[in-house]
Each structure stands twice: as C-alpha cells, then as structure tokens.
C-alpha cells in the first residue's frame, strides 16, 4: 500500500513502537524511514497529538494500528493527516465472529466487575476484546512479571502482549522519548477471555489475580 501510494526513499512514515514490528519493517522495505510516535495510554493506539509532534517536512504517511480489539481515534488521526497532507493507513486485527465477540465481551464485563489491584481496560468505542489487557503497576520491581509468574503457577494462562517496543530493537533502535509506550510495555498483561472459558475458569482467574494484591501496592 505504501509503495502503491508512492512512498519510498527520502520519505518518513509515522508508526507506533508498541508492538507490530512488521509495520516498521514494511516501511523500511518500501525504502522509507519509520518514525516512532507515542501511544494513547487508554487505547494503546497512536496518539494524535504525538503523531502531529512527529511530523516533519519529509513525513509522507501515518500507519495506524488498532490494538487488542479497541480502535484508534481515527477522527483525530485523519484530521492530523488532512492538515499535513499525509496518507493515513490502517492496520487492523482479524475480526472474530459476532457470537465469539459477544462472549468475549461478557467475560470482560465479568472481569471488570470482579478484579482488584489491577487496572482493567477501558471498554469504550466498540472494544471487541481480542485481548483483555490489564495494567499491573510497578513500584521499582518487575511487578508485572512477578504477577504473571504467580498466575501461571496457579494454572491461569496469561501473556505479556509487547515484551520489547520496536524502538528498543537493535534494527530500529531510536533515541526517542515514548513514555506511554515504555510504561505500557512494562505494565501490560493479557488475561484470558476466550469464548471457550467456563464460569469456573473465569472465577479461577479472578481468585488468582485478587489473591496477589500484595504485589501491587504502590511505592510511597
């Protein structure tokens, strides 16, 4: 799509660093330079203000990635593109069948009401919960990682959605300030909300998480 739009050598393309290394790779394959902008702390998608701050005279395009089933703020991002004459492309996630999405939302609603000690995701803007991503706040220790290990020891499947932001990877290393991206990479954890999970499974997730509240006390 970038090549078809004439994006290539000498151009810059604004992309997120929170996951999706293949987006930065696609920009590089087109001959352009990926420029990383910060994410919004709620949606985990590109923040429109951060995108605008990253625009230079060489910027040709923006690639927006919708994350975890929650769409980016396309109205604001398209407005930034319009003001600066930029191509705005979207990279979406595969859509689940309606019944599966409804069941994921049901399980997410259950977790929203029961979980303690973690920050649950914002369910606005048509969230389909491709992943149910909570925040495990740190206090100087790798609390998220300790939390994840403890959950797995109790038989609860969980995963770190983004282990290393793209701007930290050797092939794309940049000296750039992305505080929300860095914080999200350190704090986020995806809990199971698969349609196959039973009520007992969900109760086990809640019990295991809530029993670990002592790990989550903030530092004062």
PDB file of N, CA and C in Angstrom, residues 20-114:
ATOM      1  N   UNK A  20       3.987  -4.729  16.845  1.00  0.00           N
ATOM      2  CA  UNK A  20       3.827  -4.642  15.392  1.00  0.00           C
ATOM      3  C   UNK A  20       5.114  -4.253  14.682  1.00  0.00           C
ATOM      4  N   UNK A  21       6.179  -5.004  14.944  1.00  0.00           N
ATOM      5  CA  UNK A  21       7.444  -4.732  14.258  1.00  0.00           C
ATOM      6  C   UNK A  21       7.288  -4.861  12.757  1.00  0.00           C
ATOM      7  N   UNK A  22       6.321  -5.675  12.306  1.00  0.00           N
ATOM      8  CA  UNK A  22       6.137  -5.863  10.868  1.00  0.00           C
ATOM      9  C   UNK A  22       5.726  -4.570  10.171  1.00  0.00           C
ATOM     10  N   UNK A  23       5.108  -3.639  10.905  1.00  0.00           N
ATOM     11  CA  UNK A  23       4.742  -2.352  10.305  1.00  0.00           C
ATOM     12  C   UNK A  23       5.995  -1.537  10.009  1.00  0.00           C
ATOM     13  N   UNK A  24       6.896  -1.461  10.981  1.00  0.00           N
ATOM     14  CA  UNK A  24       8.158  -0.756  10.760  1.00  0.00           C
ATOM     15  C   UNK A  24       8.968  -1.436   9.652  1.00  0.00           C
ATOM     16  N   UNK A  25       8.929  -2.764   9.616  1.00  0.00           N
ATOM     17  CA  UNK A  25       9.652  -3.491   8.572  1.00  0.00           C
ATOM     18  C   UNK A  25       9.084  -3.174   7.190  1.00  0.00           C
ATOM     19  N   UNK A  26       7.774  -3.066   7.091  1.00  0.00           N
ATOM     20  CA  UNK A  26       7.143  -2.749   5.806  1.00  0.00           C
ATOM     21  C   UNK A  26       7.551  -1.358   5.326  1.00  0.00           C
ATOM     22  N   UNK A  27       7.632  -0.419   6.262  1.00  0.00           N
ATOM     23  CA  UNK A  27       8.070   0.932   5.908  1.00  0.00           C
ATOM     24  C   UNK A  27       9.500   0.894   5.384  1.00  0.00           C
ATOM     25  N   UNK A  28      10.361   0.166   6.084  1.00  0.00           N
ATOM     26  CA  UNK A  28      11.759   0.069   5.666  1.00  0.00           C
ATOM     27  C   UNK A  28      11.885  -0.620   4.304  1.00  0.00           C
ATOM     28  N   UNK A  29      11.070  -1.657   4.074  1.00  0.00           N
ATOM     29  CA  UNK A  29      11.107  -2.357   2.789  1.00  0.00           C
ATOM     30  C   UNK A  29      10.679  -1.454   1.637  1.00  0.00           C
ATOM     31  N   UNK A  30       9.821  -0.486   1.948  1.00  0.00           N
ATOM     32  CA  UNK A  30       9.399   0.473   0.925  1.00  0.00           C
ATOM     33  C   UNK A  30      10.478   1.520   0.666  1.00  0.00           C
ATOM     34  N   UNK A  31      11.544   1.504   1.465  1.00  0.00           N
ATOM     35  CA  UNK A  31      12.627   2.459   1.292  1.00  0.00           C
ATOM     36  C   UNK A  31      12.494   3.701   2.141  1.00  0.00           C
ATOM     37  N   UNK A  32      11.425   3.789   2.934  1.00  0.00           N
ATOM     38  CA  UNK A  32      11.182   4.965   3.769  1.00  0.00           C
ATOM     39  C   UNK A  32      11.718   4.738   5.179  1.00  0.00           C
ATOM     40  N   UNK A  33      11.688   5.788   5.985  1.00  0.00           N
ATOM     41  CA  UNK A  33      12.189   5.720   7.358  1.00  0.00           C
ATOM     42  C   UNK A  33      11.025   5.669   8.333  1.00  0.00           C
ATOM     43  N   UNK A  34      10.931   4.614   9.165  1.00  0.00           N
ATOM     44  CA  UNK A  34       9.878   4.604  10.190  1.00  0.00           C
ATOM     45  C   UNK A  34      10.230   5.579  11.310  1.00  0.00           C
ATOM     46  N   UNK A  35       9.264   6.420  11.662  1.00  0.00           N
ATOM     47  CA  UNK A  35       9.418   7.388  12.751  1.00  0.00           C
ATOM     48  C   UNK A  35       8.405   7.012  13.821  1.00  0.00           C
ATOM     49  N   UNK A  36       8.867   6.796  15.040  1.00  0.00           N
ATOM     50  CA  UNK A  36       8.000   6.279  16.089  1.00  0.00           C
ATOM     51  C   UNK A  36       7.346   7.407  16.876  1.00  0.00           C
ATOM     52  N   UNK A  37       6.026   7.272  17.063  1.00  0.00           N
ATOM     53  CA  UNK A  37       5.266   8.217  17.878  1.00  0.00           C
ATOM     54  C   UNK A  37       4.646   7.468  19.045  1.00  0.00           C
ATOM     55  N   UNK A  38       4.317   8.203  20.100  1.00  0.00           N
ATOM     56  CA  UNK A  38       3.810   7.577  21.314  1.00  0.00           C
ATOM     57  C   UNK A  38       2.350   7.175  21.161  1.00  0.00           C
ATOM     58  N   UNK A  39       1.915   6.320  22.091  1.00  0.00           N
ATOM     59  CA  UNK A  39       0.540   5.813  22.078  1.00  0.00           C
ATOM     60  C   UNK A  39      -0.321   6.544  23.098  1.00  0.00           C
ATOM     61  N   UNK A  40      -1.617   6.393  22.945  1.00  0.00           N
ATOM     62  CA  UNK A  40      -2.561   6.867  23.951  1.00  0.00           C
ATOM     63  C   UNK A  40      -2.616   5.810  25.058  1.00  0.00           C
ATOM     64  N   UNK A  41      -2.572   6.208  26.332  1.00  0.00           N
ATOM     65  CA  UNK A  41      -2.472   5.219  27.406  1.00  0.00           C
ATOM     66  C   UNK A  41      -3.718   4.369  27.606  1.00  0.00           C
ATOM     67  N   UNK A  42      -4.844   4.772  27.035  1.00  0.00           N
ATOM     68  CA  UNK A  42      -6.077   4.001  27.190  1.00  0.00           C
ATOM     69  C   UNK A  42      -6.285   3.033  26.028  1.00  0.00           C
ATOM     70  N   UNK A  43      -6.107   3.532  24.806  1.00  0.00           N
ATOM     71  CA  UNK A  43      -6.377   2.701  23.625  1.00  0.00           C
ATOM     72  C   UNK A  43      -5.165   1.884  23.182  1.00  0.00           C
ATOM     73  N   UNK A  44      -3.960   2.292  23.590  1.00  0.00           N
ATOM     74  CA  UNK A  44      -2.702   1.672  23.146  1.00  0.00           C
ATOM     75  C   UNK A  44      -2.454   1.860  21.656  1.00  0.00           C
ATOM     76  N   UNK A  45      -3.217   2.737  21.036  1.00  0.00           N
ATOM     77  CA  UNK A  45      -3.022   3.081  19.630  1.00  0.00           C
ATOM     78  C   UNK A  45      -2.300   4.428  19.535  1.00  0.00           C
ATOM     79  N   UNK A  46      -1.845   4.770  18.345  1.00  0.00           N
ATOM     80  CA  UNK A  46      -1.163   6.047  18.160  1.00  0.00           C
ATOM     81  C   UNK A  46      -1.987   7.206  18.717  1.00  0.00           C
ATOM     82  N   UNK A  47      -1.303   8.086  19.431  1.00  0.00           N
ATOM     83  CA  UNK A  47      -1.932   9.290  19.960  1.00  0.00           C
ATOM     84  C   UNK A  47      -1.818  10.397  18.913  1.00  0.00           C
ATOM     85  N   UNK A  48      -2.946  11.039  18.612  1.00  0.00           N
ATOM     86  CA  UNK A  48      -2.961  12.035  17.541  1.00  0.00           C
ATOM     87  C   UNK A  48      -2.002  13.192  17.816  1.00  0.00           C
ATOM     88  N   UNK A  49      -1.922  13.630  19.066  1.00  0.00           N
ATOM     89  CA  UNK A  49      -1.013  14.733  19.395  1.00  0.00           C
ATOM     90  C   UNK A  49       0.438  14.325  19.203  1.00  0.00           C
ATOM     91  N   UNK A  50       0.760  13.084  19.566  1.00  0.00           N
ATOM     92  CA  UNK A  50       2.122  12.588  19.387  1.00  0.00           C
ATOM     93  C   UNK A  50       2.466  12.452  17.911  1.00  0.00           C
ATOM     94  N   UNK A  51       1.496  12.028  17.117  1.00  0.00           N
ATOM     95  CA  UNK A  51       1.719  11.932  15.674  1.00  0.00           C
ATOM     96  C   UNK A  51       2.018  13.304  15.097  1.00  0.00           C
ATOM     97  N   UNK A  52       1.206  14.282  15.483  1.00  0.00           N
ATOM     98  CA  UNK A  52       1.409  15.632  14.953  1.00  0.00           C
ATOM     99  C   UNK A  52       2.789  16.163  15.332  1.00  0.00           C
ATOM    100  N   UNK A  53       3.229  15.876  16.550  1.00  0.00           N
ATOM    101  CA  UNK A  53       4.542  16.344  17.004  1.00  0.00           C
ATOM    102  C   UNK A  53       5.671  15.678  16.228  1.00  0.00           C
ATOM    103  N   UNK A  54       5.412  14.491  15.664  1.00  0.00           N
ATOM    104  CA  UNK A  54       6.451  13.752  14.935  1.00  0.00           C
ATOM    105  C   UNK A  54       6.529  14.131  13.460  1.00  0.00           C
ATOM    106  N   UNK A  55       5.566  14.915  12.995  1.00  0.00           N
ATOM    107  CA  UNK A  55       5.525  15.271  11.576  1.00  0.00           C
ATOM    108  C   UNK A  55       6.650  16.246  11.231  1.00  0.00           C
ATOM    109  N   UNK A  56       7.334  15.970  10.125  1.00  0.00           N
ATOM    110  CA  UNK A  56       8.368  16.857   9.576  1.00  0.00           C
ATOM    111  C   UNK A  56       8.045  17.100   8.099  1.00  0.00           C
ATOM    112  N   UNK A  57       8.806  17.975   7.450  1.00  0.00           N
ATOM    113  CA  UNK A  57       8.555  18.181   6.008  1.00  0.00           C
ATOM    114  C   UNK A  57       8.721  16.916   5.172  1.00  0.00           C
ATOM    115  N   UNK A  58       9.403  15.899   5.721  1.00  0.00           N
ATOM    116  CA  UNK A  58       9.620  14.668   4.960  1.00  0.00           C
ATOM    117  C   UNK A  58       8.552  13.607   5.246  1.00  0.00           C
ATOM    118  N   UNK A  59       7.650  13.875   6.161  1.00  0.00           N
ATOM    119  CA  UNK A  59       6.618  12.884   6.509  1.00  0.00           C
ATOM    120  C   UNK A  59       5.634  12.725   5.357  1.00  0.00           C
ATOM    121  N   UNK A  60       5.431  11.480   4.948  1.00  0.00           N
ATOM    122  CA  UNK A  60       4.528  11.198   3.834  1.00  0.00           C
ATOM    123  C   UNK A  60       3.277  10.449   4.273  1.00  0.00           C
ATOM    124  N   UNK A  61       3.373   9.703   5.373  1.00  0.00           N
ATOM    125  CA  UNK A  61       2.247   8.840   5.743  1.00  0.00           C
ATOM    126  C   UNK A  61       2.271   8.519   7.233  1.00  0.00           C
ATOM    127  N   UNK A  62       1.144   8.007   7.689  1.00  0.00           N
ATOM    128  CA  UNK A  62       0.979   7.502   9.050  1.00  0.00           C
ATOM    129  C   UNK A  62       0.339   6.121   8.938  1.00  0.00           C
ATOM    130  N   UNK A  63       0.867   5.158   9.683  1.00  0.00           N
ATOM    131  CA  UNK A  63       0.233   3.837   9.733  1.00  0.00           C
ATOM    132  C   UNK A  63      -0.333   3.633  11.132  1.00  0.00           C
ATOM    133  N   UNK A  64      -1.645   3.561  11.214  1.00  0.00           N
ATOM    134  CA  UNK A  64      -2.352   3.403  12.486  1.00  0.00           C
ATOM    135  C   UNK A  64      -2.658   1.925  12.703  1.00  0.00           C
ATOM    136  N   UNK A  65      -2.328   1.420  13.886  1.00  0.00           N
ATOM    137  CA  UNK A  65      -2.602   0.023  14.219  1.00  0.00           C
ATOM    138  C   UNK A  65      -3.632  -0.022  15.338  1.00  0.00           C
ATOM    139  N   UNK A  66      -4.751  -0.694  15.093  1.00  0.00           N
ATOM    140  CA  UNK A  66      -5.773  -0.887  16.126  1.00  0.00           C
ATOM    141  C   UNK A  66      -5.329  -2.027  17.024  1.00  0.00           C
ATOM    142  N   UNK A  67      -5.427  -1.830  18.338  1.00  0.00           N
ATOM    143  CA  UNK A  67      -4.813  -2.756  19.280  1.00  0.00           C
ATOM    144  C   UNK A  67      -5.817  -3.445  20.186  1.00  0.00           C
ATOM    145  N   UNK A  68      -5.684  -4.743  20.324  1.00  0.00           N
ATOM    146  CA  UNK A  68      -6.395  -5.562  21.317  1.00  0.00           C
ATOM    147  C   UNK A  68      -7.910  -5.564  21.122  1.00  0.00           C
ATOM    148  N   UNK A  69      -8.391  -5.113  19.963  1.00  0.00           N
ATOM    149  CA  UNK A  69      -9.830  -5.037  19.744  1.00  0.00           C
ATOM    150  C   UNK A  69     -10.436  -3.683  20.032  1.00  0.00           C
ATOM    151  N   UNK A  70      -9.587  -2.709  20.394  1.00  0.00           N
ATOM    152  CA  UNK A  70     -10.081  -1.347  20.632  1.00  0.00           C
ATOM    153  C   UNK A  70      -9.546  -0.437  19.537  1.00  0.00           C
ATOM    154  N   UNK A  71     -10.424   0.214  18.775  1.00  0.00           N
ATOM    155  CA  UNK A  71      -9.947   1.021  17.649  1.00  0.00           C
ATOM    156  C   UNK A  71      -9.286   2.316  18.090  1.00  0.00           C
ATOM    157  N   UNK A  72      -8.404   2.802  17.231  1.00  0.00           N
ATOM    158  CA  UNK A  72      -7.766   4.091  17.453  1.00  0.00           C
ATOM    159  C   UNK A  72      -8.771   5.213  17.225  1.00  0.00           C
ATOM    160  N   UNK A  73      -8.404   6.410  17.652  1.00  0.00           N
ATOM    161  CA  UNK A  73      -9.236   7.601  17.448  1.00  0.00           C
ATOM    162  C   UNK A  73      -9.003   8.100  16.023  1.00  0.00           C
ATOM    163  N   UNK A  74      -9.677   7.455  15.077  1.00  0.00           N
ATOM    164  CA  UNK A  74      -9.429   7.755  13.676  1.00  0.00           C
ATOM    165  C   UNK A  74      -9.874   9.159  13.288  1.00  0.00           C
ATOM    166  N   UNK A  75     -10.894   9.694  13.930  1.00  0.00           N
ATOM    167  CA  UNK A  75     -11.350  11.048  13.582  1.00  0.00           C
ATOM    168  C   UNK A  75     -10.215  12.054  13.768  1.00  0.00           C
ATOM    169  N   UNK A  76      -9.554  11.976  14.925  1.00  0.00           N
ATOM    170  CA  UNK A  76      -8.453  12.911  15.198  1.00  0.00           C
ATOM    171  C   UNK A  76      -7.235  12.615  14.331  1.00  0.00           C
ATOM    172  N   UNK A  77      -6.941  11.335  14.130  1.00  0.00           N
ATOM    173  CA  UNK A  77      -5.776  10.978  13.320  1.00  0.00           C
ATOM    174  C   UNK A  77      -5.966  11.374  11.853  1.00  0.00           C
ATOM    175  N   UNK A  78      -7.157  11.204  11.342  1.00  0.00           N
ATOM    176  CA  UNK A  78      -7.444  11.624   9.963  1.00  0.00           C
ATOM    177  C   UNK A  78      -7.381  13.133   9.828  1.00  0.00           C
ATOM    178  N   UNK A  79      -7.788  13.841  10.875  1.00  0.00           N
ATOM    179  CA  UNK A  79      -7.700  15.293  10.848  1.00  0.00           C
ATOM    180  C   UNK A  79      -6.239  15.758  10.805  1.00  0.00           C
ATOM    181  N   UNK A  80      -5.381  15.084  11.574  1.00  0.00           N
ATOM    182  CA  UNK A  80      -3.947  15.388  11.515  1.00  0.00           C
ATOM    183  C   UNK A  80      -3.431  15.136  10.097  1.00  0.00           C
ATOM    184  N   UNK A  81      -3.825  14.013   9.524  1.00  0.00           N
ATOM    185  CA  UNK A  81      -3.411  13.702   8.158  1.00  0.00           C
ATOM    186  C   UNK A  81      -3.888  14.749   7.160  1.00  0.00           C
ATOM    187  N   UNK A  82      -5.111  15.198   7.328  1.00  0.00           N
ATOM    188  CA  UNK A  82      -5.654  16.200   6.403  1.00  0.00           C
ATOM    189  C   UNK A  82      -4.885  17.512   6.497  1.00  0.00           C
ATOM    190  N   UNK A  83      -4.591  17.932   7.737  1.00  0.00           N
ATOM    191  CA  UNK A  83      -3.897  19.216   7.919  1.00  0.00           C
ATOM    192  C   UNK A  83      -2.512  19.211   7.302  1.00  0.00           C
ATOM    193  N   UNK A  84      -1.860  18.050   7.335  1.00  0.00           N
ATOM    194  CA  UNK A  84      -0.479  17.974   6.862  1.00  0.00           C
ATOM    195  C   UNK A  84      -0.339  17.289   5.504  1.00  0.00           C
ATOM    196  N   UNK A  85      -1.456  16.933   4.904  1.00  0.00           N
ATOM    197  CA  UNK A  85      -1.412  16.294   3.599  1.00  0.00           C
ATOM    198  C   UNK A  85      -0.780  14.917   3.615  1.00  0.00           C
ATOM    199  N   UNK A  86      -1.089  14.129   4.638  1.00  0.00           N
ATOM    200  CA  UNK A  86      -0.474  12.817   4.810  1.00  0.00           C
ATOM    201  C   UNK A  86      -1.425  11.689   4.430  1.00  0.00           C
ATOM    202  N   UNK A  87      -0.864  10.631   3.905  1.00  0.00           N
ATOM    203  CA  UNK A  87      -1.616   9.397   3.712  1.00  0.00           C
ATOM    204  C   UNK A  87      -1.779   8.728   5.072  1.00  0.00           C
ATOM    205  N   UNK A  88      -3.006   8.330   5.430  1.00  0.00           N
ATOM    206  CA  UNK A  88      -3.256   7.653   6.705  1.00  0.00           C
ATOM    207  C   UNK A  88      -3.758   6.244   6.403  1.00  0.00           C
ATOM    208  N   UNK A  89      -2.940   5.255   6.741  1.00  0.00           N
ATOM    209  CA  UNK A  89      -3.295   3.856   6.520  1.00  0.00           C
ATOM    210  C   UNK A  89      -3.651   3.200   7.849  1.00  0.00           C
ATOM    211  N   UNK A  90      -4.509   2.177   7.786  1.00  0.00           N
ATOM    212  CA  UNK A  90      -4.910   1.472   8.992  1.00  0.00           C
ATOM    213  C   UNK A  90      -4.515   0.003   8.898  1.00  0.00           C
ATOM    214  N   UNK A  91      -3.974  -0.498   9.996  1.00  0.00           N
ATOM    215  CA  UNK A  91      -3.648  -1.922  10.119  1.00  0.00           C
ATOM    216  C   UNK A  91      -4.555  -2.483  11.198  1.00  0.00           C
ATOM    217  N   UNK A  92      -5.529  -3.299  10.793  1.00  0.00           N
ATOM    218  CA  UNK A  92      -6.494  -3.816  11.751  1.00  0.00           C
ATOM    219  C   UNK A  92      -6.185  -5.231  12.191  1.00  0.00           C
ATOM    220  N   UNK A  93      -6.978  -5.703  13.142  1.00  0.00           N
ATOM    221  CA  UNK A  93      -6.872  -7.082  13.605  1.00  0.00           C
ATOM    222  C   UNK A  93      -7.997  -7.878  12.968  1.00  0.00           C
ATOM    223  N   UNK A  94      -7.805  -9.167  12.838  1.00  0.00           N
ATOM    224  CA  UNK A  94      -8.831 -10.006  12.229  1.00  0.00           C
ATOM    225  C   UNK A  94     -10.096  -9.976  13.085  1.00  0.00           C
ATOM    226  N   UNK A  95     -11.202  -9.871  12.408  1.00  0.00           N
ATOM    227  CA  UNK A  95     -12.481  -9.794  13.105  1.00  0.00           C
ATOM    228  C   UNK A  95     -12.969 -11.184  13.516  1.00  0.00           C
ATOM    229  N   UNK A  96     -13.377 -11.309  14.768  1.00  0.00           N
ATOM    230  CA  UNK A  96     -13.943 -12.566  15.251  1.00  0.00           C
ATOM    231  C   UNK A  96     -15.433 -12.614  14.909  1.00  0.00           C
ATOM    232  N   UNK A  97     -16.019 -13.807  14.805  1.00  0.00           N
ATOM    233  CA  UNK A  97     -17.457 -13.904  14.581  1.00  0.00           C
ATOM    234  C   UNK A  97     -18.242 -13.182  15.676  1.00  0.00           C
ATOM    235  N   UNK A  98     -19.438 -12.731  15.331  1.00  0.00           N
ATOM    236  CA  UNK A  98     -20.239 -11.932  16.265  1.00  0.00           C
ATOM    237  C   UNK A  98     -20.466 -12.671  17.585  1.00  0.00           C
ATOM    238  N   UNK A  99     -20.819 -13.955  17.512  1.00  0.00           N
ATOM    239  CA  UNK A  99     -21.097 -14.707  18.738  1.00  0.00           C
ATOM    240  C   UNK A  99     -19.869 -14.773  19.637  1.00  0.00           C
ATOM    241  N   UNK A 100     -18.719 -14.964  19.025  1.00  0.00           N
ATOM    242  CA  UNK A 100     -17.485 -15.039  19.807  1.00  0.00           C
ATOM    243  C   UNK A 100     -17.172 -13.693  20.461  1.00  0.00           C
ATOM    244  N   UNK A 101     -17.368 -12.620  19.702  1.00  0.00           N
ATOM    245  CA  UNK A 101     -17.133 -11.285  20.264  1.00  0.00           C
ATOM    246  C   UNK A 101     -18.070 -11.014  21.437  1.00  0.00           C
ATOM    247  N   UNK A 102     -19.330 -11.423  21.289  1.00  0.00           N
ATOM    248  CA  UNK A 102     -20.297 -11.213  22.364  1.00  0.00           C
ATOM    249  C   UNK A 102     -19.885 -11.972  23.626  1.00  0.00           C
ATOM    250  N   UNK A 103     -19.380 -13.184  23.448  1.00  0.00           N
ATOM    251  CA  UNK A 103     -18.936 -13.962  24.610  1.00  0.00           C
ATOM    252  C   UNK A 103     -17.686 -13.365  25.249  1.00  0.00           C
ATOM    253  N   UNK A 104     -16.783 -12.847  24.420  1.00  0.00           N
ATOM    254  CA  UNK A 104     -15.598 -12.182  24.966  1.00  0.00           C
ATOM    255  C   UNK A 104     -16.011 -10.945  25.778  1.00  0.00           C
ATOM    256  N   UNK A 105     -16.947 -10.192  25.263  1.00  0.00           N
ATOM    257  CA  UNK A 105     -17.416  -9.007  25.981  1.00  0.00           C
ATOM    258  C   UNK A 105     -18.068  -9.393  27.302  1.00  0.00           C
ATOM    259  N   UNK A 106     -18.789 -10.491  27.290  1.00  0.00           N
ATOM    260  CA  UNK A 106     -19.426 -10.964  28.518  1.00  0.00           C
ATOM    261  C   UNK A 106     -18.379 -11.328  29.570  1.00  0.00           C
ATOM    262  N   UNK A 107     -17.339 -12.012  29.151  1.00  0.00           N
ATOM    263  CA  UNK A 107     -16.277 -12.381  30.087  1.00  0.00           C
ATOM    264  C   UNK A 107     -15.484 -11.155  30.546  1.00  0.00           C
ATOM    265  N   UNK A 108     -15.280 -10.223  29.632  1.00  0.00           N
ATOM    266  CA  UNK A 108     -14.587  -8.986  30.004  1.00  0.00           C
ATOM    267  C   UNK A 108     -15.398  -8.196  31.022  1.00  0.00           C
ATOM    268  N   UNK A 109     -16.699  -8.153  30.839  1.00  0.00           N
ATOM    269  CA  UNK A 109     -17.568  -7.456  31.795  1.00  0.00           C
ATOM    270  C   UNK A 109     -17.475  -8.105  33.172  1.00  0.00           C
ATOM    271  N   UNK A 110     -17.418  -9.421  33.206  1.00  0.00           N
ATOM    272  CA  UNK A 110     -17.282 -10.143  34.473  1.00  0.00           C
ATOM    273  C   UNK A 110     -15.972  -9.759  35.161  1.00  0.00           C
ATOM    274  N   UNK A 111     -14.880  -9.758  34.403  1.00  0.00           N
ATOM    275  CA  UNK A 111     -13.584  -9.397  34.974  1.00  0.00           C
ATOM    276  C   UNK A 111     -13.573  -7.942  35.438  1.00  0.00           C
ATOM    277  N   UNK A 112     -14.182  -7.061  34.650  1.00  0.00           N
ATOM    278  CA  UNK A 112     -14.244  -5.640  35.027  1.00  0.00           C
ATOM    279  C   UNK A 112     -14.830  -5.470  36.424  1.00  0.00           C
ATOM    280  N   UNK A 113     -15.864  -6.252  36.709  1.00  0.00           N
ATOM    281  CA  UNK A 113     -16.562  -6.093  37.977  1.00  0.00           C
ATOM    282  C   UNK A 113     -15.931  -6.817  39.148  1.00  0.00           C
ATOM    283  N   UNK A 114     -15.036  -7.766  38.866  1.00  0.00           N
ATOM    284  CA  UNK A 114     -14.508  -8.615  39.942  1.00  0.00           C
ATOM    285  C   UNK A 114     -13.040  -8.373  40.285  1.00  0.00           C
TER     286      UNK A 114
END
